[in-house]
Short mmCIF file of C-alpha atoms and ligand atoms in Angstrom, two decimals:
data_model
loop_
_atom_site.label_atom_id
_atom_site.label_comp_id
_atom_site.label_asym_id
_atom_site.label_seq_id
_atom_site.Cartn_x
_atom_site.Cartn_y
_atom_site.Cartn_z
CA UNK A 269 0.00 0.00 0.00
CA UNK A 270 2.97 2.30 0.57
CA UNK A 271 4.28 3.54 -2.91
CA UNK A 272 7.62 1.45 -2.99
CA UNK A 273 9.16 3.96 -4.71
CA UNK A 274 8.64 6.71 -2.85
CA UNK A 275 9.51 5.14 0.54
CA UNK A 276 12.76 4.62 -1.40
CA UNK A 277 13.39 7.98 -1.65
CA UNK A 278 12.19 8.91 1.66
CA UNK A 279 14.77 6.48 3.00
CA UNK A 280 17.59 7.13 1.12
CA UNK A 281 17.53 10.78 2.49
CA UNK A 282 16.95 9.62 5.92
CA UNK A 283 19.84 8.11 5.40
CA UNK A 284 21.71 11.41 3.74
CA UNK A 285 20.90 13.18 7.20
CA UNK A 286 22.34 10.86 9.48
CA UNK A 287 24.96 13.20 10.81
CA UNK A 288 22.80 15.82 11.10
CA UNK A 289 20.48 13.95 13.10
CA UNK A 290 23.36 12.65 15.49
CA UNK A 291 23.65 16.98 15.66
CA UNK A 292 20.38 17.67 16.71
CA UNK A 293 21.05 14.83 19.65
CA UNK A 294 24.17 16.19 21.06
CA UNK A 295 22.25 19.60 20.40
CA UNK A 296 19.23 18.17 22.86
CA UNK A 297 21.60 16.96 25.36
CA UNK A 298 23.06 20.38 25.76
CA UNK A 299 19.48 21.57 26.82
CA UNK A 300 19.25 19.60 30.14
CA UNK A 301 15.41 19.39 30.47
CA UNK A 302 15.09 18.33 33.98
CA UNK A 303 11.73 18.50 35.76
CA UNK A 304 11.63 21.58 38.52
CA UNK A 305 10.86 18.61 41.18
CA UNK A 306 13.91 16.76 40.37
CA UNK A 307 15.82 19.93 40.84
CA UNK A 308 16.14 20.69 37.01
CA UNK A 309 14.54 24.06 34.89
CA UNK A 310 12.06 22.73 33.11
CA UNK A 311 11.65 22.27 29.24
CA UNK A 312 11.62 25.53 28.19
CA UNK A 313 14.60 26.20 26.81
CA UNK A 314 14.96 22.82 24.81
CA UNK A 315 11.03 23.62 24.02
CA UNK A 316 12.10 26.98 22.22
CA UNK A 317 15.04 25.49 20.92
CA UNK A 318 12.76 22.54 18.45
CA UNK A 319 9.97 25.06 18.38
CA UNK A 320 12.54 27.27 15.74
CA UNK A 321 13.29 23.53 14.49
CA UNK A 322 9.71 23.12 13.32
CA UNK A 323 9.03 26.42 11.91
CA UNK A 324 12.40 26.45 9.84
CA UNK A 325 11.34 22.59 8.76
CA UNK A 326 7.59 23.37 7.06
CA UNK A 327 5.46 22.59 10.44
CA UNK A 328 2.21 24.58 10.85
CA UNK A 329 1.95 26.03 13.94
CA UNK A 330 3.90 24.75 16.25
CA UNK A 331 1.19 26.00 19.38
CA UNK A 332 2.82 25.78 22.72
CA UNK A 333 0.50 24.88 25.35
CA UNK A 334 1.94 25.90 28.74
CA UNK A 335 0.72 23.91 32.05
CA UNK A 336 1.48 26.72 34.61
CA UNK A 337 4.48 25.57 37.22
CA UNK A 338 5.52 28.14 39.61
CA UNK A 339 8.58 26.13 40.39
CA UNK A 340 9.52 26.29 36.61
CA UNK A 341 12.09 29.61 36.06
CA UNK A 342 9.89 29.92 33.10
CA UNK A 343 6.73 29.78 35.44
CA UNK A 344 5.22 27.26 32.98
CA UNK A 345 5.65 23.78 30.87
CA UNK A 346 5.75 23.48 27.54
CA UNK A 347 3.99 21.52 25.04
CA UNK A 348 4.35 21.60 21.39
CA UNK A 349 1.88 20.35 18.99
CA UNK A 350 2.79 20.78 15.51
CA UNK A 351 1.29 19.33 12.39
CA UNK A 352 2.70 18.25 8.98
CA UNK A 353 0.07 18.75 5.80
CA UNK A 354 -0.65 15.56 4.26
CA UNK A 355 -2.74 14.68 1.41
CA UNK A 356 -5.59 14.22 3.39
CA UNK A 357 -6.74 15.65 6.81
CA UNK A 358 -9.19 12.94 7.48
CA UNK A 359 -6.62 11.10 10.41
CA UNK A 360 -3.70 12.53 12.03
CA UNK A 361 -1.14 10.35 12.44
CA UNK A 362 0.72 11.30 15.67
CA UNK A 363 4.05 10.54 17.05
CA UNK A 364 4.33 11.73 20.62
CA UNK A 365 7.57 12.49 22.74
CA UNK A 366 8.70 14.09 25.59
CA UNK A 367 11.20 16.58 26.09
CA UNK A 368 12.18 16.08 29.92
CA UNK A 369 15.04 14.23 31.07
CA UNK A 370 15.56 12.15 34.38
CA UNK A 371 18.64 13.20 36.28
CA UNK A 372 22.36 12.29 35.72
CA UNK A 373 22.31 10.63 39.27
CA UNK A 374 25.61 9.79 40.23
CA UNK A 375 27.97 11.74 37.71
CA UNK A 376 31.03 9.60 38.80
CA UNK A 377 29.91 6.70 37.11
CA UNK A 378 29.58 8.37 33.82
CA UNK A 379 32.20 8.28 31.16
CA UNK A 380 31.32 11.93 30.75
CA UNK A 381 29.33 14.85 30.47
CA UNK A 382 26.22 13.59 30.68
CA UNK A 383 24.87 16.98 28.95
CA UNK A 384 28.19 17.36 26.56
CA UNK A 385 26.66 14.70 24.50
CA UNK A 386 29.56 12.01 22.79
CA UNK A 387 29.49 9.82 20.21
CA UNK A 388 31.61 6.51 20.30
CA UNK A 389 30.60 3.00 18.03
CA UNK A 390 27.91 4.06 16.31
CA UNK A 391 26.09 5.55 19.48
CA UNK A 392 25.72 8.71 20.93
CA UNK A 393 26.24 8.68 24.68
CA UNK A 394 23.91 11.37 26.95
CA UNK A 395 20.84 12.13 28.83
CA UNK A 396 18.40 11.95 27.36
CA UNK A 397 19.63 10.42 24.23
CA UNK A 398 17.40 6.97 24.28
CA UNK A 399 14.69 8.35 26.37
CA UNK A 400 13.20 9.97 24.45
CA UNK A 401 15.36 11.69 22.07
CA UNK A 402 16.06 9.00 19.79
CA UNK A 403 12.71 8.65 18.59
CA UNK A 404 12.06 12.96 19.05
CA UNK A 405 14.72 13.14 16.19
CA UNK A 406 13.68 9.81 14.06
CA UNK A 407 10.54 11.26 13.62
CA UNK A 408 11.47 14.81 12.85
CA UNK A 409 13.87 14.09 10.58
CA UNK A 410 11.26 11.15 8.72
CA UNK A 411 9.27 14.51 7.64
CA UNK A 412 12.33 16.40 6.98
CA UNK A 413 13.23 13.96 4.50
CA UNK A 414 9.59 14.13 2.71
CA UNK A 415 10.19 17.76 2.49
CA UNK A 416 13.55 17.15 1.03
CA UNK A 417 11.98 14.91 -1.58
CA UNK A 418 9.21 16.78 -2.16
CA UNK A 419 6.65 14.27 -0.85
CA UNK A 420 3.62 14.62 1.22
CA UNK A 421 2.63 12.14 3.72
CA UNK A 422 -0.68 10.18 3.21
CA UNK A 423 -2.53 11.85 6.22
CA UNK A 424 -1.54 15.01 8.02
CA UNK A 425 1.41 13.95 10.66
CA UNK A 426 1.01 15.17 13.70
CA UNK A 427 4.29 15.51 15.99
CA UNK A 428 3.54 16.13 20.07
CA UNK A 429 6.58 17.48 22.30
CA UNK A 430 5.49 17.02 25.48
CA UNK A 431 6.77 17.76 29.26
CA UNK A 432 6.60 16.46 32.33
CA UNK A 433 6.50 12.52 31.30
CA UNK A 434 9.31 11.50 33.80
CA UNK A 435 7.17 12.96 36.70
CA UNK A 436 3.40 12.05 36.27
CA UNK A 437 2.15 13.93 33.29
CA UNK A 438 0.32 15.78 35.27
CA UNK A 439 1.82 19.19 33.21
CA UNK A 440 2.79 17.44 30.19
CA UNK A 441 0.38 14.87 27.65
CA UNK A 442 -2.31 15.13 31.01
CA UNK A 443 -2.84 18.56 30.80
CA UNK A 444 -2.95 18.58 26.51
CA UNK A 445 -5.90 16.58 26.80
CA UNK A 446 -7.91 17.99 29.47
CA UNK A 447 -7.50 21.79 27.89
CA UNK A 448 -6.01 21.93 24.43
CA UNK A 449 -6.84 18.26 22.91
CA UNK A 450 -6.32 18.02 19.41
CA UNK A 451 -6.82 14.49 19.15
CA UNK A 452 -9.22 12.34 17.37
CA UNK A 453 -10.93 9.08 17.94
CA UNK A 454 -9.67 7.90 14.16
CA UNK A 455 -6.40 9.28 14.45
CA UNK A 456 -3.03 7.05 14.94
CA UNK A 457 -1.08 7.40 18.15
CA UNK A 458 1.98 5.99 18.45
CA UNK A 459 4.31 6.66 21.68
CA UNK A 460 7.61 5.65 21.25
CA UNK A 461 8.25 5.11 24.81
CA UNK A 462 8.60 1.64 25.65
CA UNK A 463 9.83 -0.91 22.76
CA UNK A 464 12.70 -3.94 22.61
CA UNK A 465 16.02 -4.60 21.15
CA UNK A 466 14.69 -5.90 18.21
CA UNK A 467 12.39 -3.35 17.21
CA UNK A 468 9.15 -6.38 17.16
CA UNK A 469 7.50 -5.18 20.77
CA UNK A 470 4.09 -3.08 20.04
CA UNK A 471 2.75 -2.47 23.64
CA UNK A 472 -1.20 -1.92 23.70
CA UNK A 473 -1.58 -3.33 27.60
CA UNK A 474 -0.61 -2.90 30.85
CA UNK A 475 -1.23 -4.22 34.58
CA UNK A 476 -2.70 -2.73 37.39
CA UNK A 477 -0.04 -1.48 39.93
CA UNK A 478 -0.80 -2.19 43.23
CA UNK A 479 1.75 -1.15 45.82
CA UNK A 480 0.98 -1.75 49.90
CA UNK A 481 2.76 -0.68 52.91
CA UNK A 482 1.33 -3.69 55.28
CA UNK A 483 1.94 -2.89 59.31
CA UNK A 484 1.34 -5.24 61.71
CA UNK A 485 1.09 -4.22 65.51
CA UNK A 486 1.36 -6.58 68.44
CA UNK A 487 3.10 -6.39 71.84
CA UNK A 488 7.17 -6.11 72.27
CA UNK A 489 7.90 -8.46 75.28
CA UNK A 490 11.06 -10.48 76.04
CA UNK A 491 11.93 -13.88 74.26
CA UNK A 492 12.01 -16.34 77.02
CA UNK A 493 8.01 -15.23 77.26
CA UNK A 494 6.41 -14.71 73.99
CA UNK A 495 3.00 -15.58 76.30
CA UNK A 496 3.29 -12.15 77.61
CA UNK A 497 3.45 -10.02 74.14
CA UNK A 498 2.27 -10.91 70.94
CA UNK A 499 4.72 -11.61 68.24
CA UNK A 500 4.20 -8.96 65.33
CA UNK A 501 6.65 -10.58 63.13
CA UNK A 502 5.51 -14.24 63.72
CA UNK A 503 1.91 -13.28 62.67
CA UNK A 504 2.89 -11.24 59.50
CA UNK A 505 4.65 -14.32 58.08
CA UNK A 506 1.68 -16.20 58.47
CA UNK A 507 0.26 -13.41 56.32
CA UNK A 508 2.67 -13.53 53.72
CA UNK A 509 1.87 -17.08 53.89
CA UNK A 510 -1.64 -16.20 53.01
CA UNK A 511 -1.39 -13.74 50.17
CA UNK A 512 0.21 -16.44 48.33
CA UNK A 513 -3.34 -18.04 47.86
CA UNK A 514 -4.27 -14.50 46.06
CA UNK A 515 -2.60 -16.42 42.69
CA UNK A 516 -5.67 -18.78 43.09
CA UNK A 517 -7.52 -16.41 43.81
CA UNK A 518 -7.06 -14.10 40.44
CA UNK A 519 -6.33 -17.30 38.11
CA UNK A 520 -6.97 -15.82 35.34
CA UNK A 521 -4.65 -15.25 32.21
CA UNK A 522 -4.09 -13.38 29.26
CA UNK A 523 -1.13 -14.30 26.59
CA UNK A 524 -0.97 -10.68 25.71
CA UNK A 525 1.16 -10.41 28.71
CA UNK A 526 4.43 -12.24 29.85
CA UNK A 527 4.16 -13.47 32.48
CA UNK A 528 1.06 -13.90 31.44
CA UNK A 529 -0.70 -13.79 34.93
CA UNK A 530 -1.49 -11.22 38.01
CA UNK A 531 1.75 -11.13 40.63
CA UNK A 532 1.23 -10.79 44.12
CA UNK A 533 4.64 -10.29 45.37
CA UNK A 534 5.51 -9.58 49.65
CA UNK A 535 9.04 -7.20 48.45
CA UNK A 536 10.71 -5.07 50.93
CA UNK A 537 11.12 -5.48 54.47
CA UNK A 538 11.57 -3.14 57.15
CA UNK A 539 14.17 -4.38 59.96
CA UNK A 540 12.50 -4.97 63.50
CA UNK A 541 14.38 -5.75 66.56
CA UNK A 542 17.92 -4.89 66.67
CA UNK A 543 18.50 -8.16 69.32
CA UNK A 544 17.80 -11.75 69.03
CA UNK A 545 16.00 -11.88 72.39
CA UNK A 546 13.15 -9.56 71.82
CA UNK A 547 9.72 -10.98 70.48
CA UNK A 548 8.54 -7.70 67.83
CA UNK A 549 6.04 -6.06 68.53
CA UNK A 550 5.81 -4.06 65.32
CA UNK A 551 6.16 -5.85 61.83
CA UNK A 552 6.05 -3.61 58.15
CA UNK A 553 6.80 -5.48 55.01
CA UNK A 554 5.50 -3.78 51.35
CA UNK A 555 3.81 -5.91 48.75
CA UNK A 556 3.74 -5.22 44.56
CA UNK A 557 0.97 -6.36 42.96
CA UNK A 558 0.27 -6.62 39.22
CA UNK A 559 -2.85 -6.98 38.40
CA UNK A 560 -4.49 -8.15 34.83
CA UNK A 561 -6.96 -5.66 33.37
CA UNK A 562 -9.78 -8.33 33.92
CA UNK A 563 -9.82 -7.52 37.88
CA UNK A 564 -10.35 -4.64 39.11
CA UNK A 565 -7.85 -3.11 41.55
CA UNK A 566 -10.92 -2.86 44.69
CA UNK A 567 -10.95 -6.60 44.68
CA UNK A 568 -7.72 -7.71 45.38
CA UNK A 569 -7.91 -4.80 47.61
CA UNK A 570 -10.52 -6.43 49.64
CA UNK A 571 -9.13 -9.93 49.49
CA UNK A 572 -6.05 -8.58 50.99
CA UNK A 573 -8.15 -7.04 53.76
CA UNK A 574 -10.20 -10.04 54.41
CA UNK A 575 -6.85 -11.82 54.75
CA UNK A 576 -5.38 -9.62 57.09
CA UNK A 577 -9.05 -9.66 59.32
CA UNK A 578 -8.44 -13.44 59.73
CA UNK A 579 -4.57 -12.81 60.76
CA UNK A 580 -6.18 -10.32 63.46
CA UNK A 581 -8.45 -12.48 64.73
CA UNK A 582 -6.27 -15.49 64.93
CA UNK A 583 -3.19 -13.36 66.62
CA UNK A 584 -4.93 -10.30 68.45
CA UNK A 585 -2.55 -8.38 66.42
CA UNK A 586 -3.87 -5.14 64.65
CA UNK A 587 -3.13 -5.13 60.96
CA UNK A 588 -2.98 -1.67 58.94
CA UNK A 589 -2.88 -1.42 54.94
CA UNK A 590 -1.75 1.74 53.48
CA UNK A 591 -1.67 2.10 49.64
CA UNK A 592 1.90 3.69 48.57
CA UNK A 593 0.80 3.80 44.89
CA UNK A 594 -2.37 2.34 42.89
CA UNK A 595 -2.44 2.92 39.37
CA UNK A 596 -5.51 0.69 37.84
CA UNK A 597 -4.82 -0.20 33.69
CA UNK A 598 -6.45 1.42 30.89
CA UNK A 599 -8.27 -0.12 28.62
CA UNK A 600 -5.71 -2.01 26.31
CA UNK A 601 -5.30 -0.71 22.80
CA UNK A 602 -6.98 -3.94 20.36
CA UNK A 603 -4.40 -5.51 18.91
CA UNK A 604 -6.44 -5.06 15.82
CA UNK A 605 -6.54 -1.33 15.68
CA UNK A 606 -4.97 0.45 12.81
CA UNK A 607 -1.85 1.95 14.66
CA UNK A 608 -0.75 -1.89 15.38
CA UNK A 609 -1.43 -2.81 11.93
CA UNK A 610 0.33 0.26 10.36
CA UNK A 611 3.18 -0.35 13.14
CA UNK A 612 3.82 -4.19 12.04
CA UNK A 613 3.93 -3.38 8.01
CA UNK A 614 6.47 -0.71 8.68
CA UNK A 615 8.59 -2.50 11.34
CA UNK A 616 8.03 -5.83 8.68
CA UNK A 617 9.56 -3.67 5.45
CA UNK A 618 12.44 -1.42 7.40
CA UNK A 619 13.75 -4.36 9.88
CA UNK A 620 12.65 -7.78 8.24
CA UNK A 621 10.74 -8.33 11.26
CA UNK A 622 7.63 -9.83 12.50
CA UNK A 623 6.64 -7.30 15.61
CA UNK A 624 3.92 -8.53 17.97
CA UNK A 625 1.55 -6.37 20.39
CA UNK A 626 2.10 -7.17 23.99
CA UNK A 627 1.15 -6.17 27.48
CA UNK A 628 3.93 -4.83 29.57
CA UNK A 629 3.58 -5.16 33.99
CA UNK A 630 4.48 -1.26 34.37
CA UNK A 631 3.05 1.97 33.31
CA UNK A 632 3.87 3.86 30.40
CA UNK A 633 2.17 7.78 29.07
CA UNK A 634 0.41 5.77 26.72
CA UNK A 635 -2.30 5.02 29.57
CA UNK A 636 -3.28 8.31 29.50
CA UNK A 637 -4.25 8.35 25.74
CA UNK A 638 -6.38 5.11 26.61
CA UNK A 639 -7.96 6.18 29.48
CA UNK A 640 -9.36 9.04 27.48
CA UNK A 641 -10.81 6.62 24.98
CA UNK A 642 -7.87 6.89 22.17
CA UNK A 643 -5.74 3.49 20.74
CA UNK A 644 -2.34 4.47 21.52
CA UNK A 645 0.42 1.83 20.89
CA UNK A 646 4.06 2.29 22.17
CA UNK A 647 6.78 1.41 19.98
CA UNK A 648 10.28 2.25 19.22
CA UNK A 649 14.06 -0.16 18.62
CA UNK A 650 15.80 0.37 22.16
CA UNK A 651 18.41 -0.66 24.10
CA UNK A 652 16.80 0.27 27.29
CA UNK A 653 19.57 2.38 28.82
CA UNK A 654 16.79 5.32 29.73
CA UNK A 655 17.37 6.42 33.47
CA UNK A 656 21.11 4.60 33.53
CA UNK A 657 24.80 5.96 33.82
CA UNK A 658 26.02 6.46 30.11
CA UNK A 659 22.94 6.08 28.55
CA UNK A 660 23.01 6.09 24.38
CA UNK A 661 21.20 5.68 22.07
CA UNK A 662 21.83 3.38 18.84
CA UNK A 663 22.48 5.96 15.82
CA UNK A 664 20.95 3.08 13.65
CA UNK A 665 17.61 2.81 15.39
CA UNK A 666 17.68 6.42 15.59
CA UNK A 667 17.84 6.23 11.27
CA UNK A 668 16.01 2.86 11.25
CA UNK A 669 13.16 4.25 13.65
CA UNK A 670 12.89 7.16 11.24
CA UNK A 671 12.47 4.75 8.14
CA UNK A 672 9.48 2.84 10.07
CA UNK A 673 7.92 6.49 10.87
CA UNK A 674 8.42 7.43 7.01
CA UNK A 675 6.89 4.19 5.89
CA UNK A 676 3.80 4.63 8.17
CA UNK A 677 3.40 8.37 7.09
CA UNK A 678 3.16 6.71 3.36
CA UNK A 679 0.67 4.32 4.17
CA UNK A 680 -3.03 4.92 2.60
ZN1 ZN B 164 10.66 8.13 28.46
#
């Protein structure tokens, strides 16, 4: 369906600009876009910076929609929507990014600079290079090269610049769609925000997240007579015990997903008693749960309570549940819906490959999309370095990526 020819073209200039796109990278990197509550400025200034990018590069608009931060120097985050004129405006086809950065962290353990961008076999080492730059600059440089050639794109392509990913959305691809949403119900949304080595993950699904703090409370007393306290600890492990049977509980199981089931994992564990010969009186342990879309997130919630009621009553110890972090799933993309389709025929012709959708057991941006009704898939060829010392990103996925973005732009 893609005119052979002209995706020939398109990727033969792709190609031309590969040192220009490595540029624009080590230009990004320079930019540090660091989130005000990580300790950072914002995205303003790298915001600014791609908004001259797009205007120079035959983008209408771009509009910046600010979310209002007063701990921003700028006093607000930026969001750029721009769009690319196709031959038809009946479906946007979007490609969303976001501009922020996560911290160096510990700057020691980098090779160097991790905003004086490097590049060393075929990668180019900085923050903010993989995640999310890479893609950022495939898919800028995809409609550069149509412009080059002289091409238009099937449908209008719309590109989204967003903040605030790396810290909730809340001011970034959150805020677009509750005041400024451009986005349509027949429009393709691809995220490039989560993907594999190979380039063949399409991620349409994710788990609940369930995260407890579990406390239990008895009586401190002294070894040699547990009779006269009760033994926190003692009765919490018989709890742990118990919230194994919640993977009998929630059976069920969906091959979209590896593993392919609900987790109910006890995790960390807060240390008690300093001394061998004290019976605990106080017990905390944490739990992370994740939880297929076909439960909902209140009825593990209440198995876990009913649980803990019985481990009360059995021990006279008090039992107290506090959710750290709950984050129930969106409704998965289908893995019928055009942006998968359009995804695998691109990802089939650029890398010989045979990519599958999938259901991943974190959270990524895409959510957001879905729980506002729209079939977002995320995509992209990493190496998953995001959020790690001397992270880089592949200089051939970056060129690669842009190939699958051209073909998809070419697609009827
Ligand atoms: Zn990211």
């Amino acid at each position: 369906m893609t005119p052979a020819n002209d995706f020939l073209r398109v990727s033969k200039r792709i190609e031309q600009f590969r040192d220009e796109m490595v540029d624009l990278q080590v230009r990004l990197c320079a930019l540090p876009a660091v989130a005000p509550s990580s300790g950072g400025e914002g995205e303003a200034r790298k915001a600014e910076f791609l908004r001259s990018f797009l205007e120079d590069n035959g983008f209408e608009g771009p509009t910046l929609v600010k979310a209002p931060d007063m701990d921003a120097p700028a006093g607000y985050r930026p969001n750029l929507l721009a769009v690319y004129k196709g031959r038809s405006s009946a479906r946007t086809v979007w490609v969303m990014t976001h501009l922020d950065v996560v911290p160096p962290g510990e700057l020691a353990v980098w090779r160097g600079d991790p905003f004086k961008a490097w590049v060393e076999k075929g990668r180019v080492y900085g923050r903010g290079a993989e995640d999310n730059q890479q893609d950022m600059v495939a898919s800028l440089f995809a409609l550069k090269a149509f412009r080059a050639e002289g091409l238009k794109p099937a449908f209008d392509v719309g590109i989204a610049l967003v903040a605030d990913e790396e810290t909730g959305s809340r001011k970034g691809i959150q805020y677009v769609l509750e005041h400024d949403n451009p986005f349509r119900k027949q429009d393709l949304i691809i995220v490039p925000d989560a993907g594999n080595e190979k380039g063949t993950l399409i991620e349409v699904a994710e788990k609940s997240l369930l995260w407890l703090k579990i406390r239990t409370l008895g009586r401190q007393t002294h070894g040699a007579n547990p009779e006269k306290g009760v033994n926190a600890f003692k009765a919490a492990s018989f709890l742990v015990a118990d919230l194994e049977t919640l993977y009998r509980r929630f059976p069920a199981k969906d091959r979209l997903f590896d593993p392919p089931l609900s987790t109910f994992e006890p995790t960390k564990k807060e240390a008690n008693v300093p001394n061998i010969n004290t019976i605990p009186g106080e017990d905390v342990f944490y739990m992370d749960s994740r939880i297929l879309p076909a439960y909902p997130v209140e009825a593990v919630e209440k198995k876990i309570r009913a649980l803990a009621d019985r481990i009360e009553a059995r021990f006279g110890v008090r039992v107290e549940i506090e959710v750290k972090q709950k984050a129930p799933a969106a409704p998965p993309t289908s893995v019928r819906a055009p942006v998968v389709q359009a995804l695998k025929r691109a990802v089939k012709a650029v890398y010989r490959k045979e990519a599958r959708a999938a259901g991943i057991g974190g959270g990524t941006v895409a959510a957001l999309f879905r729980h506002s009704g729209f079939a977002a898939a995320c995509w992209s060829k990493i190496e998953d370095t995001a959020h790690q010392p001397n992270e880089y990103c592949v200089i051939d996925n970056m060129v690669g990526d842009a190939k699958v973005y051209a073909h998809i732009f070419l697609q009827e």
